[in-house]
Every structure is written in C-alpha cells, then in structure tokens.
C-alpha cells in the first residue's frame, strides 16, 4: 500500500489472470504444466507433445501428434526478407536476443491471422472450452521459426551461411542441426527436449504478462510475442544465465569450490544460480535439469564438468545457509540450465534465445487463453505529480 491506494510495487501478490497452463508453488517447490507435475512431463514428452498439450489442454493421440509435427515442421523456413534482415543485423554484431526480437517482428509476412475464438465471446476464464483444432497459422509459424531465426543469425555471426531446416527431424533435433550442420545424437536431443519442456511456461512471469497485455488489446500474435521477447531479454528475467557457468569454470577443480565461493560471499557478491524470488525451496526446474544434465553428460559429454558442478552446488548451498541463515537460498533454474546448454555445445549468447524458443509456445498458449477471456487489461495508476500549473509561453519560462 502506498499513498492510501492499492498500489503494489511490481504487482507482487496481485492475481491478474486465471490460467489452466501452469501453476508455480514457491513454498512446496512445485511446478504444474497443464495438470502434469513438471517431473512427469519434462523428461518424457517430446517438445511437440508439450506444445500440443499447452495449446489444446490435453496430450495428442498418435495421429494427432503426427499431423501436428508435420504442420509445425512445414513452417520452419523463414521468408527471404527475414534472412536478408538478419544478415544485415549480423553485420552490426548485435546480441542474438536483439536479432530474435527483430526477426520475430517479421513473422507475419505472408501469413494472415485466423483467430480461433471470437474475441470476448465468453468473458469468463473459469469455463473455457478446450480447443479441439487450433488453426491460427501464426501460432505454428512463430514456434516453428524461432529456432530458424536463432540458428540462421548465429551462423551469420560466425560468417557462415544458414542451414536450411529439415522437416524429417524433430523440433529440438532440427534446431541443433541448423546450428552445426550435424545431426545430433539421441542423448543431446533428449537433453534439449527436457530443457525446452522445463522452461515452456511458468505462471504469470514478466514476458508472459507482457504478451497477455498486448493480445488483450485485440492485437495479433506476432505483436504479442515480439513484445514478450523484449521482456525476456532483460537481465532480471531471462537475460542472466551465463554467470553461473562462469563461476563453475572459475573454480575449475572441486577442491577450489569452498575457498572461491567463501571469498565471493565475504566480498559481498551473490552466488549466481542460487536464490529465487518465489521458490524458497529448491527450484523444481533445477531438479529436472540436473537429472537431464547427468544423463546427457554420462552418455555424450564431459562427466568431470558435471561432477564439478555438483560439488560447486553442494558447497554453495552449505555456505549460503551459513552466510544467510534462515533465508533458504537454494539452487535455481539458471545453474543447471547453463550446464545443460553448455553441454549441448551452445555458446552463452544462445542461452536466452534458446529459452525464448521454448517459452514462445507458452506465450502463445497464454495469448489464446487471454483471447478466449476477451477482456482488455487496463489497470490504473495513482497520480503523484503537481496540479494547477499555469501555462507560460516558451519565451517567458524561467
Ligand atoms: N548469493 C548470496 N546472497 C544472496 C543470494 C545469492 N545468490 N540470493 C540472495 N541473497 C541474499 C541477499 O543478499 C539478501 O541478503 P540481505 O537480506 O542480507 O540483504 C537475502 O539473501 C535475500 O535476498 P533478496 O534480495 O531478498 O532475494 P530476492 O528474492 O529479491 O532475489 C534473486 C532473488 C534471484 C534476485 C537473488 O537470489 C539473486 O540475486 N540470485 C543470484 C542471481 C541468479 O541466480 N539469478 C537467476 C534467478 S532465476
């Protein structure tokens, strides 16, 4: 409360939507995605199954999944104008998230939007019917083309030509293929799918809220998703996964974990990859990603790095409990995200864009939900400025 109004800085604790998409319980350390505990879904589903689940409210049967996969895969190539634009952006060496935002804005080229629901038809999110067939081509184009934009831009940055997407690979496999030109191993594909499933939706986070605000004006999906990319880019949201990995590399060997981390805490630094605004127990996403990283590193990677990260994690949690007793500072999603994505061969600059590749499906699901609800989001502000000022022509202003 401020100034006798209901103003809540940062809208903390304010409920601004009802959703069937995901539920975050920060005290119990639980994340539910469309009814499934994260741990059930993340390591079992393909990314396409998870997207279908979010968009339709249920898992597909085999024939539905095949149709859905083919439809998504067919949208993978981006318009030539998008590629030309990305090439000129690469000449300026802009960060990949900037290129994704620029490229995302072009995704309406050549596609006209078909809405799946009449806006405002229901006006009550408690009784929403679940869509049986989702037709909006922009929804498919956005999810299918985000990986193409990121991979093409990444290759332009390295002075290489983009690799044409393949339709015979899964969404995750094709992304890795377009980055490197090599067909990835099954272990790598599984590792990436588990990551994509894990971060696909997370309640009313900042970028999802931004997308819902935009679509609620009766705007279009490309506008909503482009705004959401801008929100995700910020270091307070999705823009800070690299430093956790830097700390692991700085430590180098397990014996150095305690002295290095202790010195950081004594110098007043925060340990990256630990602590969370909502989760006061271990972030359930960290749990899932740690298991995925272990599986992937064991099958196809540098197990010594995984063992080092485990040691760093255990030491950090112990030292944080000593340093900030009662705060319950636990491992968050960034710690194992960084490890897993590094293990997949992704450079640090690709971490946040890869997050966006997944979250785009969640943003769209929220947009579809918001469209069904059909109510403009328009909160109020409290005026705290002056009143009664008297106009003075420019020449006489002091
Ligand atoms: N290392 C050391 N101390 C930490 C810490 C960390 N990772 N996270 C929180 N703390 C300390 C704070 O300094 C604060 O101490 P104080 O009360 O003596 O000032 C106390 O614990 C509570 O922290 P607070 O700032 O209230 O937590 P928050 O909920 O606002 O912040 C984060 C959450 C994520 C911003 C914070 O934990 C952080 O900066 N973590 C490191 C960065 C990171 O991993 N970000 C990715 C998040 S997914």
Coordinates of C-alpha atoms and ligand atoms in Angstrom, one line a residue:
X1 CA 0.0 0.0 0.0
X2 CA 1.3 3.5 -0.9
X3 CA -0.4 6.8 -0.6
X4 CA -3.6 5.3 0.7
X5 CA -4.3 3.5 -2.6
X6 CA -4.0 -0.2 -3.6
X7 CA -0.7 0.4 -5.4
X8 CA 1.5 -2.7 -5.1
X9 CA 5.0 -2.1 -6.5
X10 CA 5.9 -4.8 -9.0
X11 CA 2.3 -6.2 -8.6
X12 CA 3.7 -8.7 -6.1
X13 CA 1.0 -11.0 -4.9
X14 CA -1.6 -9.4 -7.3
X15 CA -3.6 -12.0 -9.2
X16 CA -4.1 -10.7 -12.8
X17 CA -5.2 -13.9 -14.6
X18 CA -6.7 -17.3 -14.3
X19 CA -4.9 -19.9 -16.2
X20 CA -5.0 -23.6 -16.9
X21 CA -1.5 -23.6 -18.3
X22 CA 0.9 -23.7 -15.3
X23 CA 1.0 -23.4 -11.5
X24 CA 4.0 -22.3 -9.5
X25 CA 4.0 -23.2 -5.8
X26 CA 7.1 -21.5 -4.4
X27 CA 6.8 -22.9 -0.9
X28 CA 6.2 -26.5 -1.9
X29 CA 8.7 -26.3 -4.8
X30 CA 6.1 -27.5 -7.3
X31 CA 5.5 -26.6 -10.9
X32 CA 2.5 -28.0 -12.7
X33 CA 2.2 -27.8 -16.5
X34 CA -1.3 -28.3 -17.8
X35 CA -2.1 -30.7 -15.0
X36 CA 1.3 -32.6 -15.1
X37 CA 3.9 -32.2 -12.4
X38 CA 7.0 -31.0 -14.2
X39 CA 8.9 -34.1 -13.4
X40 CA 6.3 -36.3 -15.1
X41 CA 6.4 -34.3 -18.3
X42 CA 9.9 -32.9 -18.8
X43 CA 11.9 -36.0 -19.4
X44 CA 9.1 -38.0 -21.1
X45 CA 7.4 -35.7 -23.6
X46 CA 8.8 -34.5 -27.0
X47 CA 8.6 -30.7 -27.2
X48 CA 5.9 -31.1 -29.8
X49 CA 3.8 -33.1 -27.3
X50 CA 4.3 -30.4 -24.7
X51 CA 3.3 -27.6 -27.2
X52 CA 0.2 -29.6 -28.2
X53 CA -0.7 -30.1 -24.5
X54 CA -0.5 -26.4 -23.8
X55 CA -2.4 -25.3 -26.8
X56 CA -5.2 -28.0 -26.6
X57 CA -5.3 -28.8 -22.9
X58 CA -4.6 -32.5 -23.4
X59 CA -2.0 -34.7 -24.9
X60 CA -2.4 -35.8 -28.5
X61 CA -3.2 -39.3 -29.6
X62 CA -0.7 -40.7 -32.2
X63 CA -2.5 -39.5 -35.4
X64 CA -3.0 -36.0 -33.9
X65 CA 0.7 -35.8 -32.9
X66 CA 1.8 -36.8 -36.4
X67 CA -0.3 -34.2 -38.0
X68 CA 0.8 -31.6 -35.5
X69 CA 4.5 -32.4 -36.0
X70 CA 4.2 -32.2 -39.8
X71 CA 2.3 -28.9 -39.7
X72 CA 4.9 -27.3 -37.4
X73 CA 7.8 -28.7 -39.5
X74 CA 6.3 -27.3 -42.7
X75 CA 6.5 -23.8 -41.2
X76 CA 10.3 -23.9 -40.4
X77 CA 11.7 -22.0 -43.4
X78 CA 11.6 -18.2 -42.8
X79 CA 10.8 -15.7 -45.5
X80 CA 13.8 -14.5 -47.6
X81 CA 13.2 -10.9 -46.3
X82 CA 13.7 -12.2 -42.7
X83 CA 17.0 -13.8 -43.7
X84 CA 18.2 -10.7 -45.5
X85 CA 17.4 -8.6 -42.5
X86 CA 19.2 -11.0 -40.1
X87 CA 22.2 -10.8 -42.3
X88 CA 22.4 -7.1 -42.1
X89 CA 21.8 -7.2 -38.3
X90 CA 24.8 -9.6 -38.1
X91 CA 27.0 -7.1 -39.8
X92 CA 26.5 -5.0 -36.7
X93 CA 27.2 -7.9 -34.4
X94 CA 24.1 -7.3 -32.4
X95 CA 23.3 -9.7 -29.5
X96 CA 21.3 -12.7 -30.6
X97 CA 18.3 -11.7 -28.4
X98 CA 18.1 -8.4 -30.3
X99 CA 18.2 -10.3 -33.6
X100 CA 15.5 -12.6 -32.4
X101 CA 13.3 -9.6 -31.5
X102 CA 13.9 -8.1 -34.9
X103 CA 13.3 -11.3 -36.7
X104 CA 10.2 -12.1 -34.7
X105 CA 8.6 -8.9 -35.9
X106 CA 8.8 -10.2 -39.5
X107 CA 6.9 -13.4 -38.9
X108 CA 3.6 -12.0 -40.0
X109 CA 5.0 -11.6 -43.6
X110 CA 2.9 -13.6 -46.0
X111 CA 0.6 -15.1 -43.3
X112 CA -2.8 -13.7 -42.4
X113 CA -4.1 -14.5 -38.9
X114 CA -7.1 -16.7 -38.5
X115 CA -8.4 -16.4 -35.0
X116 CA -9.6 -19.5 -33.2
X117 CA -12.0 -17.7 -30.9
X118 CA -14.4 -14.8 -31.3
X119 CA -12.9 -12.2 -29.0
X120 CA -14.8 -11.7 -25.8
X121 CA -17.3 -14.4 -26.6
X122 CA -17.1 -16.0 -23.2
X123 CA -15.7 -13.3 -20.9
X124 CA -15.2 -15.9 -18.2
X125 CA -12.0 -17.8 -18.0
X126 CA -13.4 -20.2 -15.5
X127 CA -15.4 -22.0 -18.1
X128 CA -13.2 -22.0 -21.2
X129 CA -13.8 -24.8 -23.7
X130 CA -10.6 -26.5 -24.8
X131 CA -9.9 -26.1 -28.5
X132 CA -10.0 -29.3 -30.5
X133 CA -8.3 -27.9 -33.5
X134 CA -6.0 -24.9 -33.5
X135 CA -5.9 -23.2 -36.8
X136 CA -4.1 -19.9 -36.3
X137 CA -1.1 -20.2 -38.7
X138 CA 0.8 -17.5 -36.9
X139 CA 0.9 -19.8 -33.8
X140 CA 2.6 -22.5 -35.8
X141 CA 4.9 -20.1 -37.7
X142 CA 6.2 -18.5 -34.5
X143 CA 7.1 -21.7 -32.8
X144 CA 8.4 -23.3 -35.9
X145 CA 10.5 -20.3 -37.0
X146 CA 12.1 -19.1 -33.7
X147 CA 14.8 -21.8 -34.0
X148 CA 15.4 -21.0 -37.7
X149 CA 15.9 -17.3 -36.8
X150 CA 18.3 -18.0 -34.0
X151 CA 20.3 -20.6 -35.8
X152 CA 20.5 -18.5 -39.1
X153 CA 21.6 -15.4 -37.1
X154 CA 24.1 -17.4 -35.2
X155 CA 25.7 -18.7 -38.4
X156 CA 25.7 -15.2 -40.0
X157 CA 27.5 -14.0 -36.9
X158 CA 30.2 -16.7 -37.5
X159 CA 30.5 -15.6 -41.1
X160 CA 28.7 -18.8 -42.3
X161 CA 25.5 -19.3 -44.4
X162 CA 22.4 -20.5 -42.7
X163 CA 21.5 -24.2 -42.9
X164 CA 18.1 -25.0 -44.5
X165 CA 15.8 -26.6 -41.9
X166 CA 14.9 -30.2 -42.3
X167 CA 11.4 -31.5 -41.9
X168 CA 12.4 -35.1 -41.1
X169 CA 13.9 -34.1 -37.7
X170 CA 12.1 -33.2 -34.5
X171 CA 11.8 -29.6 -33.4
X172 CA 14.7 -30.0 -31.0
X173 CA 16.9 -32.1 -33.3
X174 CA 16.4 -29.7 -36.2
X175 CA 17.5 -26.7 -34.0
X176 CA 20.8 -28.4 -33.1
X177 CA 21.2 -29.4 -36.7
X178 CA 20.7 -25.9 -38.0
X179 CA 23.3 -24.6 -35.6
X180 CA 26.0 -27.0 -36.5
X181 CA 25.1 -28.8 -39.7
X182 CA 25.4 -32.1 -37.9
X183 CA 22.6 -34.4 -36.9
X184 CA 22.7 -34.5 -33.1
X185 CA 22.9 -37.7 -31.0
X186 CA 19.7 -39.0 -29.4
X187 CA 21.2 -38.1 -25.9
X188 CA 21.6 -34.5 -27.0
X189 CA 18.1 -34.3 -28.5
X190 CA 16.7 -35.7 -25.3
X191 CA 18.7 -33.2 -23.2
X192 CA 17.4 -30.3 -25.2
X193 CA 13.8 -31.5 -25.2
X194 CA 13.9 -31.9 -21.5
X195 CA 15.2 -28.3 -21.2
X196 CA 12.5 -26.9 -23.6
X197 CA 9.8 -28.7 -21.7
X198 CA 11.1 -27.4 -18.4
X199 CA 11.0 -23.7 -19.3
X200 CA 8.0 -23.7 -21.6
X201 CA 5.7 -22.0 -19.1
X202 CA 6.0 -20.5 -15.6
X203 CA 2.9 -18.8 -14.3
X204 CA 2.4 -15.1 -14.9
X205 CA 6.1 -14.2 -15.4
X206 CA 7.0 -10.8 -16.9
X207 CA 7.2 -11.8 -20.5
X208 CA 4.0 -13.8 -20.4
X209 CA 2.2 -10.9 -18.7
X210 CA 3.5 -8.6 -21.5
X211 CA 2.2 -11.0 -24.1
X212 CA -1.2 -11.1 -22.4
X213 CA -1.4 -7.3 -22.1
X214 CA -0.7 -6.9 -25.9
X215 CA -3.1 -9.6 -27.1
X216 CA -5.8 -8.3 -24.8
X217 CA -6.0 -5.1 -26.9
X218 CA -7.2 -7.4 -29.7
X219 CA -3.8 -7.1 -31.3
X220 CA -2.1 -10.1 -33.1
X221 CA 0.1 -13.0 -32.0
X222 CA 3.3 -11.7 -33.7
X223 CA 3.0 -8.3 -31.9
X224 CA 2.4 -10.1 -28.5
X225 CA 5.3 -12.5 -29.0
X226 CA 7.7 -9.8 -30.2
X227 CA 6.9 -7.7 -27.1
X228 CA 7.4 -10.8 -24.9
X229 CA 10.9 -11.3 -26.4
X230 CA 11.8 -7.8 -25.4
X231 CA 10.6 -8.5 -21.8
X232 CA 12.5 -11.8 -21.7
X233 CA 15.8 -10.2 -22.8
X234 CA 16.1 -8.2 -19.5
X235 CA 18.7 -9.5 -17.0
X236 CA 16.0 -9.5 -14.3
X237 CA 14.0 -12.1 -16.3
X238 CA 15.8 -14.4 -18.8
X239 CA 18.9 -12.5 -19.6
X240 CA 21.4 -13.7 -16.9
X241 CA 22.1 -17.5 -17.3
X242 CA 25.8 -17.2 -18.2
X243 CA 27.4 -16.1 -14.9
X244 CA 26.5 -19.3 -13.1
X245 CA 28.6 -21.2 -15.6
X246 CA 31.5 -18.7 -15.4
X247 CA 31.7 -19.4 -11.6
X248 CA 32.0 -23.2 -12.2
X249 CA 34.8 -22.5 -14.8
X250 CA 36.5 -20.1 -12.4
X251 CA 36.5 -22.7 -9.7
X252 CA 37.9 -25.3 -12.1
X253 CA 38.6 -28.2 -9.7
X254 CA 36.4 -29.4 -6.8
X255 CA 38.9 -28.5 -4.1
X256 CA 38.7 -24.9 -5.0
X257 CA 34.9 -24.7 -4.6
X258 CA 34.9 -23.8 -0.9
X259 CA 37.7 -21.1 -0.9
X260 CA 36.4 -19.4 -4.1
X261 CA 32.8 -19.3 -3.0
X262 CA 33.6 -18.3 0.5
X263 CA 35.8 -15.4 -0.8
X264 CA 32.9 -14.3 -3.1
X265 CA 30.4 -14.2 -0.2
X266 CA 32.9 -12.4 2.1
X267 CA 33.4 -9.8 -0.7
X268 CA 29.6 -9.3 -0.7
X269 CA 29.0 -10.9 -4.0
X270 CA 25.9 -13.0 -4.9
X271 CA 26.4 -16.6 -5.9
X272 CA 24.9 -16.9 -9.4
X273 CA 22.4 -19.7 -9.9
X274 CA 21.2 -19.6 -6.2
X275 CA 18.2 -17.9 -4.6
X276 CA 14.8 -17.1 -6.1
X277 CA 12.0 -14.5 -5.5
X278 CA 9.2 -17.2 -5.4
X279 CA 10.9 -20.5 -4.7
X280 CA 12.0 -20.8 -1.1
X281 CA 13.0 -24.5 -1.6
X282 CA 15.0 -26.0 -4.4
X283 CA 13.5 -24.8 -7.8
X284 CA 11.8 -27.9 -9.2
X285 CA 13.2 -27.0 -12.6
X286 CA 16.8 -27.3 -11.2
X287 CA 15.9 -30.8 -10.1
X288 CA 14.8 -31.8 -13.5
X289 CA 17.6 -30.1 -15.4
X290 CA 20.2 -31.6 -13.0
X291 CA 18.9 -35.1 -13.8
X292 CA 18.9 -34.3 -17.6
X293 CA 22.4 -32.9 -17.4
X294 CA 23.7 -36.0 -15.6
X295 CA 22.0 -38.3 -18.2
X296 CA 23.3 -36.3 -21.1
X297 CA 26.9 -35.8 -19.8
X298 CA 27.1 -39.5 -18.9
X299 CA 26.0 -40.5 -22.5
X300 CA 27.7 -37.8 -24.5
X301 CA 29.8 -35.3 -22.6
X302 CA 32.3 -34.2 -20.1
X303 CA 31.3 -36.1 -16.9
X304 CA 34.1 -34.3 -14.9
X305 CA 32.4 -31.0 -15.5
X306 CA 29.1 -32.4 -14.3
X307 CA 30.8 -33.7 -11.1
X308 CA 32.5 -30.4 -10.6
X309 CA 29.1 -28.6 -10.9
X310 CA 27.6 -31.0 -8.3
X311 CA 30.4 -30.1 -5.9
X312 CA 30.0 -26.4 -6.5
X313 CA 26.3 -26.7 -5.9
X314 CA 26.6 -28.6 -2.7
X315 CA 29.2 -26.2 -1.4
X316 CA 27.3 -23.1 -2.4
X317 CA 24.1 -24.3 -0.6
X318 CA 26.1 -25.1 2.6
X319 CA 27.9 -21.8 2.5
X320 CA 24.7 -19.8 1.8
X321 CA 23.0 -21.4 4.8
X322 CA 25.9 -20.3 6.9
X323 CA 26.1 -16.9 5.4
X324 CA 22.4 -16.0 5.3
X325 CA 20.8 -18.3 8.0
X326 CA 17.1 -18.7 7.6
X327 CA 17.0 -17.3 4.0
X328 CA 16.8 -20.7 2.5
X329 CA 18.8 -19.9 -0.6
X330 CA 18.6 -22.9 -2.9
X331 CA 19.7 -23.8 -6.4
X332 CA 17.6 -22.1 -9.1
X333 CA 16.9 -22.9 -12.7
X334 CA 19.9 -21.0 -14.1
X335 CA 22.5 -23.2 -12.5
X336 CA 21.7 -26.4 -14.4
X337 CA 20.3 -24.6 -17.4
X338 CA 23.8 -23.2 -18.0
X339 CA 25.4 -26.6 -17.5
X340 CA 23.0 -28.4 -19.8
X341 CA 23.1 -25.9 -22.6
X342 CA 26.8 -25.7 -22.4
X343 CA 26.9 -29.5 -22.6
X344 CA 24.8 -29.3 -25.7
X345 CA 27.5 -27.2 -27.3
X346 CA 25.6 -23.9 -27.1
X347 CA 27.6 -20.7 -26.6
X348 CA 26.5 -18.4 -23.8
X349 CA 24.9 -15.9 -26.1
X350 CA 22.5 -18.6 -27.2
X351 CA 21.2 -19.4 -23.7
X352 CA 18.4 -16.8 -23.5
X353 CA 17.4 -17.2 -27.2
X354 CA 17.0 -20.9 -26.6
X355 CA 14.9 -20.1 -23.5
X356 CA 12.7 -17.9 -25.9
X357 CA 12.4 -20.8 -28.4
X358 CA 10.7 -22.8 -25.7
X359 CA 8.8 -20.0 -24.0
X360 CA 7.3 -18.8 -27.3
X361 CA 4.9 -21.8 -27.1
X362 CA 3.9 -20.8 -23.6
X363 CA 3.3 -17.2 -24.6
X364 CA 1.1 -18.3 -27.5
X365 CA -0.9 -20.6 -25.1
X366 CA -1.5 -17.6 -22.8
X367 CA -2.5 -15.4 -25.7
X368 CA -5.1 -18.0 -26.8
X369 CA -6.4 -18.2 -23.3
X370 CA -6.5 -14.4 -23.0
X371 CA -8.3 -14.1 -26.3
X372 CA -10.9 -16.5 -25.1
X373 CA -11.3 -14.4 -21.9
X374 CA -11.6 -11.4 -24.1
X375 CA -11.1 -8.6 -21.5
X376 CA -8.8 -5.6 -22.1
X377 CA -6.1 -5.4 -19.4
X378 CA -6.2 -1.9 -18.2
X379 CA -5.1 -1.2 -14.6
X380 CA -5.0 2.2 -13.0
X381 CA -2.2 4.5 -11.8
X382 CA -2.2 6.9 -8.9
X383 CA -1.2 10.4 -9.9
X384 CA 1.6 11.7 -7.6
X385 CA 2.5 14.8 -9.6
X386 CA 1.7 18.5 -9.3
X387 CA -1.7 20.1 -10.1
X388 CA -2.9 23.6 -11.1
X389 CA 0.2 24.7 -13.0
X390 CA -0.3 27.8 -15.2
X391 CA 0.8 27.8 -18.8
X392 CA 3.7 30.1 -19.7
X393 CA 4.8 30.8 -23.3
X394 CA 8.3 29.4 -24.1
X395 CA 9.9 32.8 -24.2
X396 CA 8.9 33.7 -20.7
X397 CA 9.7 30.4 -18.9
X398 CA 12.3 30.9 -16.3
Ligands
LIG1 N1 24.1 -15.2 -3.1 C1 24.3 -14.6 -2.0 N2 23.4 -14.0 -1.2 C2 22.1 -14.0 -1.7 C3 21.8 -14.6 -2.9 C4 22.8 -15.3 -3.6 N3 22.6 -15.9 -4.8 N4 20.5 -14.5 -3.2 C5 20.0 -13.8 -2.2 N5 21.0 -13.5 -1.3 C6 20.9 -12.7 0.0 C7 20.6 -11.3 -0.3 O1 21.8 -10.5 -0.4 C8 19.7 -10.9 0.8 O2 20.5 -10.6 1.9 P1 20.2 -9.4 2.9 O3 18.8 -9.6 3.4 O4 21.2 -9.5 4.0 O5 20.3 -8.2 2.1 C9 18.9 -12.1 1.1 O6 19.7 -13.2 0.6 C10 17.6 -12.2 0.5 O7 17.7 -11.9 -0.9 P2 16.7 -11.0 -1.7 O8 17.4 -10.0 -2.5 O9 15.5 -10.5 -0.9 O10 16.1 -12.1 -2.7 P3 15.2 -11.8 -3.9 O11 14.1 -12.6 -3.8 O12 15.0 -10.3 -4.1 O13 16.2 -12.1 -5.1 C11 17.4 -13.3 -6.7 C12 16.1 -13.3 -5.8 C13 17.2 -14.4 -7.7 C14 17.5 -11.9 -7.5 C15 18.6 -13.5 -5.9 O14 18.5 -14.7 -5.1 C16 19.9 -13.4 -6.7 O15 20.4 -12.4 -7.0 N6 20.4 -14.6 -7.1 C17 21.6 -14.7 -7.9 C18 21.3 -14.4 -9.3 C19 20.6 -15.5 -10.0 O16 20.9 -16.7 -9.8 N7 19.6 -15.2 -10.8 C20 18.7 -16.1 -11.5 C21 17.4 -16.2 -10.9 S1 16.4 -17.5 -11.6

